[in-house]
Amino acid sequence: MDSVVTGDKKKSGIIRKYGLNMSRQAFREKAQDIGFVKSTAETIRNRWKSFMRGPFVIKIQGHHIKSLIMSREMSHGRKRSIF
């Protein structure tokens, strides 16, 4: 893990999570291009509320993926398939 994607020689302040291996400054500059979006507490609450309401589809790089939803039936031990 000695190599850094951005070419920075410094080893401090490196973001290694998710295999990024780039400096914090480079991450701040490229975060939007990579697809990271800064979320506020309100945005997270709204996403959680919609998650708990029912099935939804996540779109990742042009592919739709159905998400598994927690429901009362599932939390009480009865399994339900959404596919």
mmCIF file of C-alpha atoms in Angstrom:
data_model
loop_
_atom_site.group_PDB
_atom_site.id
_atom_site.type_symbol
_atom_site.label_atom_id
_atom_site.label_comp_id
_atom_site.label_asym_id
_atom_site.label_seq_id
_atom_site.Cartn_x
_atom_site.Cartn_y
_atom_site.Cartn_z
ATOM 1 C CA MET A 1 0.000 0.000 0.000
ATOM 2 C CA ASP A 2 2.927 2.341 -0.504
ATOM 3 C CA SER A 3 1.770 3.624 -3.870
ATOM 4 C CA VAL A 4 -0.522 6.619 -4.012
ATOM 5 C CA VAL A 5 -2.914 7.131 -6.910
ATOM 6 C CA THR A 6 -2.370 10.887 -7.065
ATOM 7 C CA GLY A 7 1.404 10.664 -7.238
ATOM 8 C CA ASP A 8 1.832 12.439 -3.897
ATOM 9 C CA LYS A 9 5.059 11.531 -2.109
ATOM 10 C CA LYS A 10 3.607 12.216 1.351
ATOM 11 C CA LYS A 11 2.351 9.214 3.295
ATOM 12 C CA SER A 12 0.368 11.143 5.900
ATOM 13 C CA GLY A 13 -3.254 12.047 5.286
ATOM 14 C CA ILE A 14 -3.815 9.182 2.854
ATOM 15 C CA ILE A 15 -7.369 7.874 2.445
ATOM 16 C CA ARG A 16 -7.048 4.112 2.051
ATOM 17 C CA LYS A 17 -10.700 3.215 2.635
ATOM 18 C CA TYR A 18 -12.468 1.640 -0.363
ATOM 19 C CA GLY A 19 -9.067 1.303 -2.042
ATOM 20 C CA LEU A 20 -8.871 5.030 -2.851
ATOM 21 C CA ASN A 21 -5.230 5.432 -1.760
ATOM 22 C CA MET A 22 -5.180 9.184 -2.334
ATOM 23 C CA SER A 23 -4.419 12.203 -0.213
ATOM 24 C CA ARG A 24 -7.215 14.072 1.518
ATOM 25 C CA GLN A 25 -6.614 17.124 -0.637
ATOM 26 C CA ALA A 26 -6.769 15.103 -3.858
ATOM 27 C CA PHE A 27 -9.949 13.419 -2.608
ATOM 28 C CA ARG A 28 -11.596 16.787 -1.917
ATOM 29 C CA GLU A 29 -10.713 17.913 -5.430
ATOM 30 C CA LYS A 30 -11.920 14.729 -7.150
ATOM 31 C CA ALA A 31 -14.749 13.542 -4.870
ATOM 32 C CA GLN A 32 -17.536 14.749 -7.141
ATOM 33 C CA ASP A 33 -15.929 13.164 -10.222
ATOM 34 C CA ILE A 34 -15.580 9.856 -8.354
ATOM 35 C CA GLY A 35 -19.242 9.988 -7.320
ATOM 36 C CA PHE A 36 -19.035 10.791 -3.613
ATOM 37 C CA VAL A 37 -21.731 13.177 -2.411
ATOM 38 C CA LYS A 38 -21.594 14.913 0.952
ATOM 39 C CA SER A 39 -24.825 14.204 2.819
ATOM 40 C CA THR A 40 -26.432 16.303 5.508
ATOM 41 C CA ALA A 41 -28.268 14.779 8.463
ATOM 42 C CA GLU A 42 -31.563 15.813 6.852
ATOM 43 C CA THR A 43 -30.731 14.028 3.591
ATOM 44 C CA ILE A 44 -29.835 10.874 5.499
ATOM 45 C CA ARG A 45 -33.110 11.023 7.472
ATOM 46 C CA ASN A 46 -35.124 11.451 4.263
ATOM 47 C CA ARG A 47 -33.373 8.501 2.621
ATOM 48 C CA TRP A 48 -33.991 6.352 5.704
ATOM 49 C CA LYS A 49 -37.700 7.285 5.740
ATOM 50 C CA SER A 50 -38.104 6.336 2.079
ATOM 51 C CA PHE A 51 -36.159 3.116 2.727
ATOM 52 C CA MET A 52 -38.579 2.121 5.481
ATOM 53 C CA ARG A 53 -41.661 2.966 3.344
ATOM 54 C CA GLY A 54 -41.237 0.293 0.736
ATOM 55 C CA PRO A 55 -39.283 -1.231 -2.119
ATOM 56 C CA PHE A 56 -37.082 1.012 -4.165
ATOM 57 C CA VAL A 57 -34.479 0.565 -6.837
ATOM 58 C CA ILE A 58 -30.862 1.616 -6.482
ATOM 59 C CA LYS A 59 -29.120 2.735 -9.650
ATOM 60 C CA ILE A 60 -25.380 2.065 -9.650
ATOM 61 C CA GLN A 61 -23.394 2.964 -12.753
ATOM 62 C CA GLY A 62 -26.398 2.549 -15.041
ATOM 63 C CA HIS A 63 -27.558 -0.779 -13.559
ATOM 64 C CA HIS A 64 -30.759 -1.078 -11.538
ATOM 65 C CA ILE A 65 -30.509 -3.209 -8.426
ATOM 66 C CA LYS A 66 -33.516 -4.066 -6.279
ATOM 67 C CA SER A 67 -32.976 -3.427 -2.601
ATOM 68 C CA LEU A 68 -34.067 -5.735 0.184
ATOM 69 C CA ILE A 69 -36.540 -3.939 2.414
ATOM 70 C CA MET A 70 -37.099 -4.566 6.101
ATOM 71 C CA SER A 71 -40.762 -5.010 6.862
ATOM 72 C CA ARG A 72 -42.877 -6.092 9.799
ATOM 73 C CA GLU A 73 -43.290 -9.543 8.256
ATOM 74 C CA MET A 74 -39.537 -10.007 7.973
ATOM 75 C CA SER A 75 -38.834 -8.696 11.458
ATOM 76 C CA HIS A 76 -41.339 -11.204 12.899
ATOM 77 C CA GLY A 77 -39.563 -14.183 11.372
ATOM 78 C CA ARG A 78 -41.643 -14.667 8.204
ATOM 79 C CA LYS A 79 -39.493 -14.305 5.132
ATOM 80 C CA ARG A 80 -40.782 -12.541 2.057
ATOM 81 C CA SER A 81 -39.097 -12.270 -1.315
ATOM 82 C CA ILE A 82 -39.310 -9.031 -3.267
ATOM 83 C CA PHE A 83 -38.021 -10.491 -6.530
#
